[in-house]
Short mmCIF file of C-alpha atoms and ligand atoms in Angstrom, two decimals:
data_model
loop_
_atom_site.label_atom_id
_atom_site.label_comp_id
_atom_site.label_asym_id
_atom_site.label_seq_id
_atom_site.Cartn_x
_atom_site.Cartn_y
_atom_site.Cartn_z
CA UNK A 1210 28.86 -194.77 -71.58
CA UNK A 1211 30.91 -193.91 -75.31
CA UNK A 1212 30.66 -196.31 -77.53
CA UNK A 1213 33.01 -196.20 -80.53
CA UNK A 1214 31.37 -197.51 -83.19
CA UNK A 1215 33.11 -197.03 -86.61
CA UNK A 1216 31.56 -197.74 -89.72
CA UNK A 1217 30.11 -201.09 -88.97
CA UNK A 1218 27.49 -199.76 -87.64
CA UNK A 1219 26.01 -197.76 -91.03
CA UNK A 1220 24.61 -201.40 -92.24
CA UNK A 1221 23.61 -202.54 -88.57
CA UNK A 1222 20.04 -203.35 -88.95
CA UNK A 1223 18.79 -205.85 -86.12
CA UNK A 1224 15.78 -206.12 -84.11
CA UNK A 1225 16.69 -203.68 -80.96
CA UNK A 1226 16.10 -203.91 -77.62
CA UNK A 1227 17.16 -201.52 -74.84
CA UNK A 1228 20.05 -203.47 -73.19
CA UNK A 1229 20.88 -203.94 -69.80
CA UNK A 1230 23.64 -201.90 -68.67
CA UNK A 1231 27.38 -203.98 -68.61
CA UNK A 1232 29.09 -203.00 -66.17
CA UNK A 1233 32.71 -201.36 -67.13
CA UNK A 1234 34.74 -203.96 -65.11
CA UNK A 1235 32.68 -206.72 -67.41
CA UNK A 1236 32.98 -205.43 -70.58
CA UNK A 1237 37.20 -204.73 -69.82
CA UNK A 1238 37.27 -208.43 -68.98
CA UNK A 1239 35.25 -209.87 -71.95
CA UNK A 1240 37.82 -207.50 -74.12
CA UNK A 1241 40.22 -209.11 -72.03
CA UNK A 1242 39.80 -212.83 -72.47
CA UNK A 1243 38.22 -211.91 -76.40
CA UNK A 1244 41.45 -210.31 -77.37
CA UNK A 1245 43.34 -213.74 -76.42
CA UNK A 1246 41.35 -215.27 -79.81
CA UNK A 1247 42.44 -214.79 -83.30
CA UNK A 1248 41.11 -211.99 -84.82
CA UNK A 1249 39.61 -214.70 -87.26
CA UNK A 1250 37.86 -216.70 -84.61
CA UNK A 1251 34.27 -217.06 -84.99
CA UNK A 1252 33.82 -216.75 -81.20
CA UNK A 1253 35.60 -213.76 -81.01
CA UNK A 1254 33.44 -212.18 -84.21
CA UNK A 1255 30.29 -213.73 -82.64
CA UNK A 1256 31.06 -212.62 -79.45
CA UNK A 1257 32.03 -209.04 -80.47
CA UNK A 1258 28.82 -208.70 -82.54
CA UNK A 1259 26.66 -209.40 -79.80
CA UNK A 1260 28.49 -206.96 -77.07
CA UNK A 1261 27.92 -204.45 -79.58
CA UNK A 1262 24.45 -205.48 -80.33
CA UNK A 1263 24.23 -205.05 -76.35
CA UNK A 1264 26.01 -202.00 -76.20
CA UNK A 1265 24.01 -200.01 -79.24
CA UNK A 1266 20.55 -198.34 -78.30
CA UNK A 1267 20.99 -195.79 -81.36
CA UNK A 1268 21.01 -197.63 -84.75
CA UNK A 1269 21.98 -195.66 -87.68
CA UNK A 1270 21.77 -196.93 -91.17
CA UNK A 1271 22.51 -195.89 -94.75
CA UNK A 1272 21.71 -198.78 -96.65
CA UNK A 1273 19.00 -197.48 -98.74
CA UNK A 1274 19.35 -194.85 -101.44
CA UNK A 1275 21.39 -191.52 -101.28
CA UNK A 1276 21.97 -192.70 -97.72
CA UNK A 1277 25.19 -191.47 -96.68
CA UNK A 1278 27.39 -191.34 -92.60
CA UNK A 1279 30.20 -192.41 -91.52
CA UNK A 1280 29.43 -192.76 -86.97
CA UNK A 1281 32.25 -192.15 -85.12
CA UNK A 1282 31.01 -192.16 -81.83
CA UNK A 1283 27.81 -192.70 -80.19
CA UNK A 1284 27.16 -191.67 -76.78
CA UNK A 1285 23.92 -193.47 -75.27
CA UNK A 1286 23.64 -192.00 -71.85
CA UNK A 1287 23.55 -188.70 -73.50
CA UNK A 1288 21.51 -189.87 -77.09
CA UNK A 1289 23.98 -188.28 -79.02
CA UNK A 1290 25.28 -189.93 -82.49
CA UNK A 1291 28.06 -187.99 -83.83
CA UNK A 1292 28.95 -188.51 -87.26
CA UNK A 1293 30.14 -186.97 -90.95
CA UNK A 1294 29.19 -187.74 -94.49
CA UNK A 1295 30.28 -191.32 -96.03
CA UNK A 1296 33.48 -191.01 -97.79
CA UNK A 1297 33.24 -192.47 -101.71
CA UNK A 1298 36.96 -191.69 -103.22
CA UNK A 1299 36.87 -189.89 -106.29
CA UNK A 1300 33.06 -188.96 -106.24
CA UNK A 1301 33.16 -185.66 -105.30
CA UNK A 1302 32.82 -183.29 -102.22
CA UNK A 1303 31.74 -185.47 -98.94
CA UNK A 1304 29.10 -182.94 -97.79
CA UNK A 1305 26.13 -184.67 -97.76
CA UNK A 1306 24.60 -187.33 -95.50
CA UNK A 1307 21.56 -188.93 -94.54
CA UNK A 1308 20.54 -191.36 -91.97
CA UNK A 1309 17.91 -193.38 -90.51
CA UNK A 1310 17.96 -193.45 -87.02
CA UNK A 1311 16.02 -196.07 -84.68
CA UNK A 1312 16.82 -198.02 -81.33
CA UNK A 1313 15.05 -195.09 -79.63
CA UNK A 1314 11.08 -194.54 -78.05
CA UNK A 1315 8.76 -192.35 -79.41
CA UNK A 1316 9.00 -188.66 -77.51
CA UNK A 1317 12.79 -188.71 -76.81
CA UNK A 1318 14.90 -186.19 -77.74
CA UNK A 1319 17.77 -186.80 -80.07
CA UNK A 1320 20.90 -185.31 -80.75
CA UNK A 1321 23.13 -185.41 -84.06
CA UNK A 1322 26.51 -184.04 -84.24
CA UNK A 1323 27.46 -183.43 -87.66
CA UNK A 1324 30.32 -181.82 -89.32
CA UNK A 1325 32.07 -180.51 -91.29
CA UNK A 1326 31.68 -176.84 -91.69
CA UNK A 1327 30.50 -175.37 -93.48
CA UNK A 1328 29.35 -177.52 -96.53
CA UNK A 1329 27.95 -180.64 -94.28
CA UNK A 1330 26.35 -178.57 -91.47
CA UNK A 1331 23.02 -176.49 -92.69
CA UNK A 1332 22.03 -174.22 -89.76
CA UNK A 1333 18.55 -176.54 -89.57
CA UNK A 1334 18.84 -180.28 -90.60
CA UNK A 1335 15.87 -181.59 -92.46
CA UNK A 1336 13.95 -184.41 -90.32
CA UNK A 1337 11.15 -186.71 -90.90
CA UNK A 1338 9.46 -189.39 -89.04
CA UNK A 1339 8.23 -191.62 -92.20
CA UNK A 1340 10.82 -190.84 -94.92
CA UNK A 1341 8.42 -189.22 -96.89
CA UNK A 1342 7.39 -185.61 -95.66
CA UNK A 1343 10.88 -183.59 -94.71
CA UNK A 1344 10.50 -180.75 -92.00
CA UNK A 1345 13.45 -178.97 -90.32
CA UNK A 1346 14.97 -179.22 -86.85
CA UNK A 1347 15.18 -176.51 -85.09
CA UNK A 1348 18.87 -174.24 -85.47
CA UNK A 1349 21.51 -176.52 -84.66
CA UNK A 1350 24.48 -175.38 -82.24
CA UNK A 1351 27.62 -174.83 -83.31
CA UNK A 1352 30.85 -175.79 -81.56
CA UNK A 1353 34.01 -175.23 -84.24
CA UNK A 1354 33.46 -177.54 -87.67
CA UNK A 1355 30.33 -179.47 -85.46
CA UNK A 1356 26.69 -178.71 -85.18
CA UNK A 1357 24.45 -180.32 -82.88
CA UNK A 1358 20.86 -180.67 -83.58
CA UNK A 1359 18.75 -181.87 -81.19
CA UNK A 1360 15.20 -183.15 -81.65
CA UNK A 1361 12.33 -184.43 -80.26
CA UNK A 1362 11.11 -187.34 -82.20
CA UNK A 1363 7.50 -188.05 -82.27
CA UNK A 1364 7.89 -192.05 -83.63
CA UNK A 1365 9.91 -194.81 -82.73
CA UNK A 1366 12.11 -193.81 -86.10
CA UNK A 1367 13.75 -191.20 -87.49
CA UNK A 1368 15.67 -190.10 -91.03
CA UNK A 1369 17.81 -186.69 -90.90
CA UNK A 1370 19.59 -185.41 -93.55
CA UNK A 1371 21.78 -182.23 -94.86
CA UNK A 1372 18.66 -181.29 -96.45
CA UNK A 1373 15.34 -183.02 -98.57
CA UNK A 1374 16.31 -185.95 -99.84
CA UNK A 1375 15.68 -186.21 -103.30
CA UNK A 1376 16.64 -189.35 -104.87
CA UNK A 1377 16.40 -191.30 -108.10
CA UNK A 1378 13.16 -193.14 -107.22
CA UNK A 1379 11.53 -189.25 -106.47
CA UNK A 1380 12.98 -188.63 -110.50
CA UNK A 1381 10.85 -191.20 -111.36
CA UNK A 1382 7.65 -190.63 -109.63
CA UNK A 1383 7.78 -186.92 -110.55
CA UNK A 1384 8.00 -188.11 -114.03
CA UNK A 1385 5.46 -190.52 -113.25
CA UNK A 1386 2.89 -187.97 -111.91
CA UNK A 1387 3.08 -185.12 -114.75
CA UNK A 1388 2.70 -187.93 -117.47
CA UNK A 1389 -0.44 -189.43 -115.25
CA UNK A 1390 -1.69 -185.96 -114.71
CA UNK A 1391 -1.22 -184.29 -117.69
CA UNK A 1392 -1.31 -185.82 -121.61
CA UNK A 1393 1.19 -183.29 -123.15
CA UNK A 1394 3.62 -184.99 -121.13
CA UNK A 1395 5.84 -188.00 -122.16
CA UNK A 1396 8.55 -189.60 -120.35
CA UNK A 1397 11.62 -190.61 -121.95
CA UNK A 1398 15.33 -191.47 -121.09
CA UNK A 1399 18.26 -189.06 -121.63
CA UNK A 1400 20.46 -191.91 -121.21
CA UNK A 1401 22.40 -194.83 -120.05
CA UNK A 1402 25.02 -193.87 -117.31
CA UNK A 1403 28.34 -194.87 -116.63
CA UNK A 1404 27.29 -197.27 -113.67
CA UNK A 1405 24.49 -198.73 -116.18
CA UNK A 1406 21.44 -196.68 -114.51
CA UNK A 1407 18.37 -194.90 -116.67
CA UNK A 1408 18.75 -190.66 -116.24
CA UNK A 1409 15.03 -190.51 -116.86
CA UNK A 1410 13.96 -187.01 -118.10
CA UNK A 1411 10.04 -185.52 -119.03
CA UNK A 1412 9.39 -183.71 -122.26
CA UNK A 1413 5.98 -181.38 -121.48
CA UNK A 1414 4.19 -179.37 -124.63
CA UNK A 1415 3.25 -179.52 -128.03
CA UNK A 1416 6.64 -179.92 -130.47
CA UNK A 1417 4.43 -178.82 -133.55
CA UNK A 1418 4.26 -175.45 -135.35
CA UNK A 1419 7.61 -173.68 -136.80
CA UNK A 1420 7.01 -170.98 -134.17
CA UNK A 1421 7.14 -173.13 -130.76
CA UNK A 1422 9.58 -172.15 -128.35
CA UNK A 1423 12.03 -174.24 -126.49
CA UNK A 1424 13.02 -174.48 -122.88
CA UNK A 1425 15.85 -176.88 -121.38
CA UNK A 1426 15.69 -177.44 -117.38
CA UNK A 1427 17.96 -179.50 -115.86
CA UNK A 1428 19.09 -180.02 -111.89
CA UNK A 1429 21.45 -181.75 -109.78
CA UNK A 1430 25.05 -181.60 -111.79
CA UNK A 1431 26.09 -182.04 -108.46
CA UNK A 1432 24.28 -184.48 -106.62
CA UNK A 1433 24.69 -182.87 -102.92
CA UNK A 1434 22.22 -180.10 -104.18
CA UNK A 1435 19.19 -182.02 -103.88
CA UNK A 1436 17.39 -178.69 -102.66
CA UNK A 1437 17.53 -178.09 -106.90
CA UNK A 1438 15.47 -181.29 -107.43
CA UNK A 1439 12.78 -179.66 -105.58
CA UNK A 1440 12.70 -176.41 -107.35
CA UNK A 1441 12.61 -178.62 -110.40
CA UNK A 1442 9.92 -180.74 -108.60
CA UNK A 1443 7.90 -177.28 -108.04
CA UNK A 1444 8.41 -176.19 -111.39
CA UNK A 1445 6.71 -179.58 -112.93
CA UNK A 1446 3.79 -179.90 -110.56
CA UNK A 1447 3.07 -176.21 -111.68
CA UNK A 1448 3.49 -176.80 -115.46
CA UNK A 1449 1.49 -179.97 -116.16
CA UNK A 1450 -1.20 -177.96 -113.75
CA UNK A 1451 -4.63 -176.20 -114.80
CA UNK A 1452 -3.41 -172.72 -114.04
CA UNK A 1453 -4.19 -170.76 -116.74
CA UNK A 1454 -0.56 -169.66 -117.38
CA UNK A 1455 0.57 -172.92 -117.30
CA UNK A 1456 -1.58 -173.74 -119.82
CA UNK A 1457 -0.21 -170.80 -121.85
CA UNK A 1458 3.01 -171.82 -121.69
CA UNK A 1459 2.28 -175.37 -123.05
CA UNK A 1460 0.92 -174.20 -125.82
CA UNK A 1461 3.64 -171.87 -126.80
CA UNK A 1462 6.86 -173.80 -126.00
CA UNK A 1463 7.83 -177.57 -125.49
CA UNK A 1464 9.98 -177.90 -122.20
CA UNK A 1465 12.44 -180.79 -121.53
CA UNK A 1466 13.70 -181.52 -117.87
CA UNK A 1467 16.34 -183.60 -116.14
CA UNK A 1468 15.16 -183.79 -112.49
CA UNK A 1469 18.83 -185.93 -111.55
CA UNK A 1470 21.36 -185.55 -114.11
CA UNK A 1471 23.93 -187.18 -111.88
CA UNK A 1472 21.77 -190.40 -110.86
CA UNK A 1473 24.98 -192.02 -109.87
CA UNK A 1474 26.23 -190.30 -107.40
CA UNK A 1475 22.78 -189.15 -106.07
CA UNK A 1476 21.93 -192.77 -105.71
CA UNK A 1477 25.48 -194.04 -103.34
CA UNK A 1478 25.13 -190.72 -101.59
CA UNK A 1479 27.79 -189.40 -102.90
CA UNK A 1480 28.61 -185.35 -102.79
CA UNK A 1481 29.52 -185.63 -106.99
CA UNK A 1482 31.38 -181.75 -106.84
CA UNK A 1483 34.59 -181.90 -107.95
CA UNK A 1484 34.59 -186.30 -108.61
CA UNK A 1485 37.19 -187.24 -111.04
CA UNK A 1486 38.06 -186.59 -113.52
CA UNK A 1487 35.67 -183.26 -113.25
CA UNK A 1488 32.45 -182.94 -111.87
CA UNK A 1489 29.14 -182.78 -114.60
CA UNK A 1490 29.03 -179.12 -114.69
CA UNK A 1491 32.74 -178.99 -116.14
CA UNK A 1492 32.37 -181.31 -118.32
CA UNK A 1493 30.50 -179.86 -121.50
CA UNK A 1494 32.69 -179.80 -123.84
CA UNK A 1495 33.80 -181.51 -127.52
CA UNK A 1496 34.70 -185.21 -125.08
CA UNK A 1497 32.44 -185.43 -122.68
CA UNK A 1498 32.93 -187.72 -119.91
CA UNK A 1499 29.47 -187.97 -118.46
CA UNK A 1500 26.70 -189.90 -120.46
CA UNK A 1501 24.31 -187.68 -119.17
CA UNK A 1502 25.99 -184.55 -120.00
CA UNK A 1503 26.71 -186.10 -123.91
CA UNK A 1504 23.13 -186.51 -124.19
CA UNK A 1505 21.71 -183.17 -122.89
CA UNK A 1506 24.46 -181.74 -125.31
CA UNK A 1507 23.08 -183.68 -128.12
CA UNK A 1508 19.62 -182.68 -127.79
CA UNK A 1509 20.49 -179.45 -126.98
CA UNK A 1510 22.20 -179.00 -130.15
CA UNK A 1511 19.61 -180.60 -132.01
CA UNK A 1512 16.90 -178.16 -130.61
CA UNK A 1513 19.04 -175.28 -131.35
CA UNK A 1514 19.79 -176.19 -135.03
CA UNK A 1515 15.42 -177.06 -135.77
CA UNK A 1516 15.08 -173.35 -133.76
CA UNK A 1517 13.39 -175.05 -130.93
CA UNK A 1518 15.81 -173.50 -127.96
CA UNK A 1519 14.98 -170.54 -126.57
CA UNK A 1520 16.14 -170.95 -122.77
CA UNK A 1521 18.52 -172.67 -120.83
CA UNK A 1522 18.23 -172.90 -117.01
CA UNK A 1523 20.45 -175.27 -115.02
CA UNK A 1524 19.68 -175.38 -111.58
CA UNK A 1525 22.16 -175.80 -108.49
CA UNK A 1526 22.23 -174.62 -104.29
CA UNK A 1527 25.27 -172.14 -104.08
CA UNK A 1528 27.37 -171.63 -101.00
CA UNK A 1529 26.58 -171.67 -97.07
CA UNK A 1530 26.06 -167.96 -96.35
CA UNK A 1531 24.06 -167.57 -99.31
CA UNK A 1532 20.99 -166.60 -98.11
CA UNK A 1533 18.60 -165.74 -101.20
CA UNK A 1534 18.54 -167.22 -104.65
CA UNK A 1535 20.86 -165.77 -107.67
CA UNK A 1536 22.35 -166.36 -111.20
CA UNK A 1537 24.89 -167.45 -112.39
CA UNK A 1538 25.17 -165.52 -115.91
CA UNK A 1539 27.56 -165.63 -118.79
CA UNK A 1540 30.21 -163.56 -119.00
CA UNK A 1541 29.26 -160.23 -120.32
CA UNK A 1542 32.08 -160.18 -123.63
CA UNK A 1543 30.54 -163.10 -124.61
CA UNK A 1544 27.01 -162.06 -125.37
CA UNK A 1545 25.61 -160.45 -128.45
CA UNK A 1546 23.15 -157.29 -128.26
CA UNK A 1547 20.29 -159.46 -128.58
CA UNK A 1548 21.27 -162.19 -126.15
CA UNK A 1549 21.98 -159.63 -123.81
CA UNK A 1550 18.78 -158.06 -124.10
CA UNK A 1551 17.19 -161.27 -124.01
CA UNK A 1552 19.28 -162.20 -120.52
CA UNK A 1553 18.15 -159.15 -119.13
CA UNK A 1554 14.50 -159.39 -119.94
CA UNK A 1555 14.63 -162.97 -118.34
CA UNK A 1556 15.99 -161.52 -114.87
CA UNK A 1557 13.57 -158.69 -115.05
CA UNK A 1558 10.75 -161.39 -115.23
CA UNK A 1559 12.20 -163.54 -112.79
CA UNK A 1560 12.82 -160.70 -110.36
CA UNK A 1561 8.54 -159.99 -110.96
CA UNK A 1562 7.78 -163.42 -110.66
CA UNK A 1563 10.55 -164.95 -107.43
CA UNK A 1564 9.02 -162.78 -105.16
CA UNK A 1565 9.40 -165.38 -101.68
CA UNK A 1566 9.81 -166.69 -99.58
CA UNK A 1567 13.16 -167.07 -101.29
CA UNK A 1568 13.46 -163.99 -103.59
CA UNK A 1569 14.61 -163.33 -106.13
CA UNK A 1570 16.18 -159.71 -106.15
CA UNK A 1571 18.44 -158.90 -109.15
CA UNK A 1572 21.45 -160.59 -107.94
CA UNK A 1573 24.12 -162.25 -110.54
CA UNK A 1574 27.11 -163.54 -110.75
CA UNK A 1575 29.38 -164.44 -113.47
CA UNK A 1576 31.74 -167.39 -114.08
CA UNK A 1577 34.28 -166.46 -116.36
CA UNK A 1578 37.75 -167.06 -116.45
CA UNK A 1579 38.52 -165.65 -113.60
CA UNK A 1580 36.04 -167.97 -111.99
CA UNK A 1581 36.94 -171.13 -112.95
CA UNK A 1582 39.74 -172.68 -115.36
CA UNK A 1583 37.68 -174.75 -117.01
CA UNK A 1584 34.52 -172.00 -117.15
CA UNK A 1585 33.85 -172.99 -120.92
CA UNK A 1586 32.84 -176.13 -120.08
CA UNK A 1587 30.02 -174.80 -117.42
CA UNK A 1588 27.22 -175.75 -119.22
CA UNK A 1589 25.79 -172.40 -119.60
CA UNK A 1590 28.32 -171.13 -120.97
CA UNK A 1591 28.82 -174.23 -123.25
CA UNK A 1592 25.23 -173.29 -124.36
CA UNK A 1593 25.68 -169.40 -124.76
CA UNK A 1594 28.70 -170.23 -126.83
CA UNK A 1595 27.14 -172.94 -129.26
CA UNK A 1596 23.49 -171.93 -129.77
CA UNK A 1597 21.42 -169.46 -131.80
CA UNK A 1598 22.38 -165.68 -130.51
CA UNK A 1599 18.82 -165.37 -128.95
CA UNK A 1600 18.81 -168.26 -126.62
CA UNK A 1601 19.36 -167.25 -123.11
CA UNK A 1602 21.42 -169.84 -120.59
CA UNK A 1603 21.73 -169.07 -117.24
CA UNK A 1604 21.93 -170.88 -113.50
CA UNK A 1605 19.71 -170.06 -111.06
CA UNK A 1606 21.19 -171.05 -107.65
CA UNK A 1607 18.62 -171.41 -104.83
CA UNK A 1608 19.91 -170.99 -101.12
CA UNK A 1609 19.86 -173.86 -99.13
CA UNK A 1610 21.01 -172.69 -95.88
CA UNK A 1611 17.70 -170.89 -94.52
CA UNK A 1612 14.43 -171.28 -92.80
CA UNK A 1613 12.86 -171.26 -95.69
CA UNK A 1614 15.04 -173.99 -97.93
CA UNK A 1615 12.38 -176.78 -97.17
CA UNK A 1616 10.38 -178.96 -99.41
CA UNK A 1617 7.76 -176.04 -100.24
CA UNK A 1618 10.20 -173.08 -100.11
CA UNK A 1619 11.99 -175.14 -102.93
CA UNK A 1620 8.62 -176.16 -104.57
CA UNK A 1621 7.34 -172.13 -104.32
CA UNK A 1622 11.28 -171.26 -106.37
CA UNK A 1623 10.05 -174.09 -109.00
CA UNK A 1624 6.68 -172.46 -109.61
CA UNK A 1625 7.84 -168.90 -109.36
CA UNK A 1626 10.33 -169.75 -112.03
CA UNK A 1627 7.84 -171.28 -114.48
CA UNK A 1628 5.39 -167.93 -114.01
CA UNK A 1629 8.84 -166.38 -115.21
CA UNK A 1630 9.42 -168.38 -118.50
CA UNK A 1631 5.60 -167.77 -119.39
CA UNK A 1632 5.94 -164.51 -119.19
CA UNK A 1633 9.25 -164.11 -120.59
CA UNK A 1634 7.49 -165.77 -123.51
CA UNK A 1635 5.44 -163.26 -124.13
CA UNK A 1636 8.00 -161.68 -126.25
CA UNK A 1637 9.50 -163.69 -129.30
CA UNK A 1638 12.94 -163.73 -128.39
CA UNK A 1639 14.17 -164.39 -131.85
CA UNK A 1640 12.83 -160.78 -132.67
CA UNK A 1641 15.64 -158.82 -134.43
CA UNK A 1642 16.80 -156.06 -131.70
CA UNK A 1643 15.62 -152.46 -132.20
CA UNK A 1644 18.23 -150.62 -133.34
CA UNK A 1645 17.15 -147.81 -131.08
CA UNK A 1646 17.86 -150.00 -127.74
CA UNK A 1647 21.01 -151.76 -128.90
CA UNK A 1648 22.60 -152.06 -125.09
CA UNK A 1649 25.01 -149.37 -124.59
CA UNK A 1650 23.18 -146.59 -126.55
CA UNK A 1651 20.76 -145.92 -124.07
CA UNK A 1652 20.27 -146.08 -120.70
CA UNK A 1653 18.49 -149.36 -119.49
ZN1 ZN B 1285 26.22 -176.80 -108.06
#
């Protein structure tokens, strides 16, 4: 039997029991004589609610942070709950969705039908059984703008999502574990945002000493990306750690990080690319819209005036057939000799350090004009445009779409990419350039 369930059935969260079949002839009938009531009638509502309490085995809910899914059909003889992300008008792209799943026994195999492609429909979905540790399903099948995953779930509930969920609570517990673990770190809040919630942020190092260096990390402009809060995750775990090169680097530089700059929509589950009137990373400029993105701009500037900025590294999940991490760099005309030799040495260390299971291999892009209208208000470019001429500000996108874009494929990125700023750090990069490898003199 098909069930149609529309989008009551996100919030439906009562005790379930496998129902006894209705028989088609029955359930026409009670339609029958229940369409006879007002549509306001409490028997009709009552009634209605309980056939479909009786009809749905599969419950799916989103009522819970970053959950997002709009059902539109679920078929119960066949297990199969087909549905799309949760529309939220004006809040960006509706790509990603995540569900809890229940009304089912431990050991049977479900299937998800999810579209649309290709932003909403990751080859794998990411799966757990206790909304804590995220694994992948297995490659989904594709039919047109669907996929189908199917799994086999080993507990009597189940949460899948586009990928790792990474939601404001996680911001705060990250935050919460480098200041517990590690007393060079200090929590503190960026800001206030437009729906009233805290962007918490983590400031990790010493701040004394004319010659300490500066690092800004920030992820999730766009709130879909939650694979970046993971590479960010990685990246914190590592620094507040005892590894001797963590312990380097804070000593030499102080590092501020944004796990979730847009908390907003990462909290309704909404996709945040392209919301109106512009989405955070096109929003850096002399008005900004976003509270979050005023702040960072503010301290950013701030840093860069007391000579505390050295790097800039906003961090994002590119496109579906992406299937390696890149970055984003300024455009070329805009960078001085010594900010491009600085940019270069940063890739060069990155490329050492990225090494898997998502590589790094050389690969940038820029976003110029020709990129984007409003490119000068990317924030890396905002950056490169208003800072010091030795401060480097890149993006490093991290692919999402591969057997490897789990929890600790994300977490390895984050690491990988603090080895990279300690050992970019190893050269001062407010050193005056040598005039003998000015860029365009000699071959690099
Ligand atoms: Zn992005």
């Amino acid at each position: 039997m098909t069930l149609l369930a529309g989008e009551w059935c996100v919030s439906y969260s009562g005790s379930v029991k496998r129902p006894h079949p209705i028989p088609h002839a029955t359930k026409l009938a009670v339609v029958a004589v229940l369409s006879l009531l007002p549509p306001s009638s409490v028997v009709r509502r009552a009634a209605a609610a309980e056939s479909a309490t009786a009809l749905t085995n599969l419950v799916v809910e989103t009522n819970f942070p970053s959950g997002s899914g709009k059902v539109i059909e679920i078929n119960q003889d066949e297990r199969l709950i087909k549905l799309e992300p949760s529309s939220h008008e004006g809040r960006g792209w509706a790509c990603w969705w995540y569900v809890r799943v229940s009304g089912f026994e431990a050991g049977e195999t479900i299937s998800l039908q999810v579209g649309r492609a290709p932003w909403a429909t990751p080859e794998r979905a990411a799966f757990s059984s206790d909304g804590e540790t995220w694994r992948q399903t297995a490659a989904g099948e594709r039919n047109g703008a669907w996929i189908t995953y199917r799994h086999k779930v080993d507990a009597p509930v189940a949460w899948f999502a586009w990928g790792p969920p990474f939601t404001p609570r996680d911001s705060e517990e990250l935050i919460h574990f480098a200041t517990a673990a590690n007393s060079q770190a200090a929590r503190y809040e960026l800001c206030k945002t437009r729906d009233g919630r805290i962007v918490p942020a983590l400031k990790i190092g010493s701040d004394d000493g004319s010659g300490t260096a500066g690092v800004w990390i920030q992820a999730r402009q766009h709130a879909w990306e939650s694979g970046s809060s993971w590479v960010c995750r990685g990246l914190v775990e590592w620094l507040v750690s005892e590894h001797p090169r963590a312990v380097q680097l804070r000593e030499k530089a102080i590092v501020s990080i944004v796990p979730v700059m847009d908390i907003d929509s990462v909290a309704i589950g909404a996709g945040g690319k392209d919301q109106t009137p512009h989405d955070h990373n096109r929003d850096w400029t002399d008005q900004p819209h976003w509270p979050a993105v005023a702040a960072a701009m503010k301290e950013i500037a701030q840093r860069n005036q007391n000579h505390k900025l050295d790097l800039f590294i906003d961090l994002h999940n590119p496109g579906a057939s992406t299937t390696r991490p890149f970055f984003y760099v300024p455009p070329r005309k805009l960078l001085s000799a010594k900010r491009e030799r600085n940019l270069e040495r940063f890739l060069a260390t990155a490329r050492a350090e990225i090494t898997g299971p998502l590589p790094f291999v050389g690969e940038t892009r820029e976003s110029g004009a020709g990129y984007d209208k409003r490119w000068q208000a990317i924030s890396k470019n905002w950056v490169t445009m208003n800072t010091q001429e030795h401060v480097v500000a890149t993006t490093l996108e991290t692919a999402w779409n591969t057997e490897h874009s789990t929890t600790d494929g994300y977490r390895s990125v984050g690491q990988q990419l603090g080895l990279a700023i300690e050992r970019y750090l190893r050269f001062n990069p407010r050193d005056e350039i040598a005039q003998e490898t000015k860029p365009g003199q000699h071959e690099r």
